[in-house]
Amino acid sequence: MGFSAAAAGDGAQLCVFDLRRGQQEGQELDKILFFHPADCPILLQLSVIGLCEGIVTFTRIFSPEEDCEVIESEKRSQVFYQAEPDIWMVLVVEKTKDNESTWRCGALQGILKEAHSLFTMFHGPIRTLLDRQPSAELARGHLRTFLTDYLSDFHVGKKLQFPTYRDSLKERGTIQMLTVPREVALEVQSLTTVLGSCLGNVTCQSLILFEDLLVSTTLPPDDTLNLYTYAVLRLTPRALSSNASSWSYLRKGTSVNAGPTSSSSNGTTAGERPLLREKFSKGKDGFVAPDFAATEVCGAVPLTPILWFQQAEERMYLCIYQHKSLTILLLIPASSLINREEGIAHVKKQMLENASQKIVTVEQKLTRGWGGENAYHVSGYRYLLVDPDRRVSRASPPGKVTTLAKDSLLALNRLRQEVDLEKSRYRRSDPCHDKDFEVCIRTKNNTWVIAKITRGRELYMALEKGGETLLYASTAVEKFSNRYCEGAFSTD
């Protein structure tokens, strides 16, 4: 394919480029907005971007309504994502001779989608930054620091390690919910009402998390997903604790240095790096705020973060409060505050006065009913449930998934790859309807790997040491569906 391995010192490349820029001869460099690794020679960067642009242009001839998603070659995979009109993100990953480089391209594309969604939440659309400053210095500066900090979660030693076949029972870009009984749900609803009234006549929005699981939200689905993702990456007690071992489905890693940036179009303060590790710390009052030592090192101003919520079409200040395992993300409409910090201080005061006891009560009840990290383990099953419409998933605990044999995980990864292709084909032929289908495969190591899609909801499963007949596999799915999915995947 023409990609040079020398262009990726750690075996991977991530680039962002704008097809509307650099169209004149000698100006090709202008279209590059971000490139990792940063020390890659300019000529190799231009070669990679040029080839990517050629692939995009060529595929549009045959399929003008469908974006190019992946190009596979013997030595590497190139995953494409058109983040915004004519702004492309491309991830290039090197293949190795062992199976450790066996990945699912849909999972790799999920990384690009997640990175862009988080970037937009903090800095606004890339195109807006380019329109505001046509030289692209503003956009490049934000992309450089943000994506460098984002990629730090994938660093293992000096290399980037992206999701492989071992992550077949995980789904990036979804929310993990905590199931609560009706009594606790009423307490949570009461707390949400109080949080919403902290600013008087103006309604505040909120997210409530217990551990790394979502309990409650008042935001639209897309905005909820973005803020939840950020919370699990950097704000929950597990994320704040450098010594905690993560069981979250979102990877943790070590930080990478990057230079400061200037202010952005949505009000983000100069030098702010929301994904910088160890930037936040919990104060004595329970509120989590930017750590002064960390922000001074990178030249940032430790002010309350301000976010852009695309679906709600509103900018909001983010206040983070923690009580033991409970994390509350309180969102204050920016248009409602005349004096930023004074107004936020007033809201925090109202929250402590009116909601403290309810917060303690909710945390106590959630803790009493919490089954621990294996709360959603189902004996005999290793599974993943996905509801794409609601952006929600549930899966076997990672510690249980690691008990699966390597051959089982490889087979499940291949099956998911085929399902992704089938879904893509069906969307092109009939974008208005979902296709229902079920696949059961018995592997060489006598494991059943199963995929079933019904009315848009997806179930993936691995059953080791099971019966030899197809009836056994079908019955196992029926039992699981009836007991844990309210019959969503049952044949009746």
Coordinates of C-alpha atoms in Angstrom, one line a residue, residues 189-359:
Q189 CA -34.9 10.9 41.2
S190 CA -35.4 13.1 44.3
L191 CA -31.7 13.9 44.3
T192 CA -31.7 14.7 40.6
T193 CA -34.6 17.2 41.2
V194 CA -32.7 19.0 43.9
L195 CA -29.5 19.2 41.7
G196 CA -31.6 20.7 38.9
S197 CA -32.8 23.5 41.2
C198 CA -29.4 24.6 42.5
L199 CA -29.6 27.8 40.3
G200 CA -33.1 28.8 41.1
N201 CA -35.2 29.4 38.0
V202 CA -32.6 28.0 35.6
T203 CA -32.4 24.2 35.4
C204 CA -29.0 22.6 35.9
Q205 CA -28.4 19.2 34.2
S206 CA -26.6 16.3 35.9
L207 CA -25.1 12.9 35.6
I208 CA -24.7 10.5 38.6
L209 CA -22.3 7.7 38.6
F210 CA -21.6 4.9 41.1
E211 CA -18.1 3.4 40.6
D212 CA -17.8 3.5 36.8
L213 CA -21.5 2.9 36.1
L214 CA -24.1 5.4 35.2
V215 CA -27.0 5.7 37.6
S216 CA -28.9 8.8 36.3
T217 CA -28.7 11.4 33.5
T218 CA -30.8 14.4 32.4
L219 CA -28.8 15.0 29.2
P220 CA -29.7 13.7 25.7
P221 CA -28.1 10.4 24.7
D222 CA -25.2 11.6 22.7
D223 CA -24.2 14.2 25.2
T224 CA -24.6 11.7 28.0
L225 CA -22.2 9.2 26.2
N226 CA -19.5 11.8 25.8
L227 CA -19.6 13.1 29.3
Y228 CA -19.8 9.6 30.7
T229 CA -16.8 8.5 28.7
Y230 CA -14.8 11.5 29.9
A231 CA -15.9 10.8 33.5
V232 CA -14.7 7.2 33.4
L233 CA -11.4 8.2 31.7
R234 CA -10.5 10.9 34.2
L235 CA -13.0 11.8 36.9
T236 CA -14.3 8.8 38.8
P237 CA -12.6 7.7 42.0
R238 CA -10.9 4.9 40.1
A239 CA -9.6 7.4 37.5
L240 CA -8.4 9.8 40.1
S241 CA -6.6 7.1 42.1
S242 CA -3.2 6.4 40.5
N243 CA -2.9 3.2 42.4
A244 CA -6.3 1.7 41.5
S245 CA -6.5 -1.3 39.2
S246 CA -9.1 -0.5 36.6
W247 CA -11.9 -2.9 35.7
S248 CA -13.5 -0.4 33.4
Y249 CA -13.9 -1.1 29.7
L250 CA -12.1 2.1 28.9
R251 CA -8.3 1.7 29.1
K252 CA -6.0 3.6 31.5
G253 CA -2.4 4.5 30.8
T254 CA 0.3 7.0 31.5
S255 CA 0.6 10.6 30.4
V256 CA 2.6 12.1 27.6
N257 CA 4.0 15.6 27.5
A258 CA 2.6 18.1 25.0
G259 CA 2.9 21.8 24.6
P260 CA 0.3 24.4 25.7
T261 CA -2.3 25.8 23.4
S262 CA -4.2 29.0 23.0
S263 CA -7.8 29.6 23.7
S264 CA -10.5 27.9 21.7
S265 CA -13.8 29.0 20.2
N266 CA -16.0 27.6 22.9
G267 CA -14.3 29.3 25.8
T268 CA -11.8 26.7 26.9
T269 CA -9.1 28.4 28.9
A270 CA -5.6 28.8 27.5
G271 CA -3.4 25.8 28.0
E272 CA -6.3 23.6 29.3
R273 CA -5.7 19.9 28.8
P274 CA -8.7 18.0 30.1
L275 CA -7.2 14.6 29.4
L276 CA -3.9 15.3 31.1
R277 CA -3.5 12.6 33.8
E278 CA -3.4 13.6 37.4
K279 CA -4.8 17.1 36.5
F280 CA -7.8 16.8 38.8
S281 CA -7.8 16.2 42.6
K282 CA -10.5 16.0 45.2
G283 CA -10.7 18.9 47.7
K284 CA -11.8 18.8 51.3
D285 CA -15.3 20.1 50.4
G286 CA -15.8 17.0 48.1
F287 CA -15.5 18.9 44.8
V288 CA -13.0 17.7 42.2
A289 CA -11.1 20.6 40.7
P290 CA -8.0 21.1 38.5
D291 CA -4.9 20.4 40.5
F292 CA -2.9 23.7 40.9
A293 CA 0.4 22.0 40.7
A294 CA -0.4 20.1 37.6
T295 CA -2.0 23.1 35.8
E296 CA 0.9 25.4 36.7
V297 CA 3.4 22.9 35.1
C298 CA 1.7 23.0 31.8
G299 CA 0.8 26.7 32.0
A300 CA -3.0 26.2 32.4
V301 CA -5.4 28.4 34.4
P302 CA -7.3 26.2 37.0
L303 CA -10.8 27.4 36.2
T304 CA -14.1 25.4 36.0
P305 CA -14.2 23.5 32.7
I306 CA -16.7 24.6 30.2
L307 CA -18.1 22.1 27.7
W308 CA -20.1 22.2 24.5
F309 CA -23.0 19.8 24.3
Q310 CA -23.8 19.4 20.6
Q311 CA -27.2 17.6 21.1
A312 CA -28.4 20.0 23.7
E313 CA -26.9 22.9 21.7
E314 CA -25.6 24.6 24.8
R315 CA -22.3 25.5 26.6
M316 CA -22.2 24.5 30.3
Y317 CA -19.8 24.7 33.1
L318 CA -18.9 21.3 34.7
C319 CA -18.8 20.9 38.5
I320 CA -17.6 17.5 39.8
Y321 CA -18.6 16.3 43.3
Q322 CA -17.7 13.0 44.9
H323 CA -18.8 11.2 48.0
K324 CA -17.1 7.9 48.4
S325 CA -18.0 5.8 45.3
L326 CA -20.6 8.3 44.1
T327 CA -19.7 10.9 41.5
I328 CA -22.0 13.8 40.6
L329 CA -21.4 15.8 37.4
L330 CA -23.4 19.1 37.7
L331 CA -23.8 21.1 34.6
I332 CA -24.5 24.8 34.8
P333 CA -25.7 26.7 31.6
A334 CA -23.0 29.2 30.8
S335 CA -25.6 31.8 29.6
S336 CA -27.1 31.9 33.0
L337 CA -24.0 33.2 34.8
I338 CA -22.9 36.8 34.6
N339 CA -19.9 36.4 36.8
R340 CA -18.4 32.9 36.1
E341 CA -16.6 31.9 39.3
E342 CA -18.9 33.8 41.7
G343 CA -21.9 32.2 40.1
I344 CA -20.4 28.7 40.2
A345 CA -19.4 29.2 43.9
H346 CA -23.0 30.1 44.6
V347 CA -24.3 26.9 42.9
K348 CA -21.8 24.8 44.8
K349 CA -23.0 26.3 48.1
Q350 CA -26.6 25.6 47.2
M351 CA -25.8 22.1 46.3
L352 CA -24.0 21.4 49.6
E353 CA -26.8 23.0 51.6
N354 CA -29.7 21.3 49.8
A355 CA -28.4 18.0 48.5
S356 CA -25.8 16.7 51.0
Q357 CA -28.1 14.4 53.0
K358 CA -29.7 13.0 49.9
I359 CA -26.2 12.3 48.4

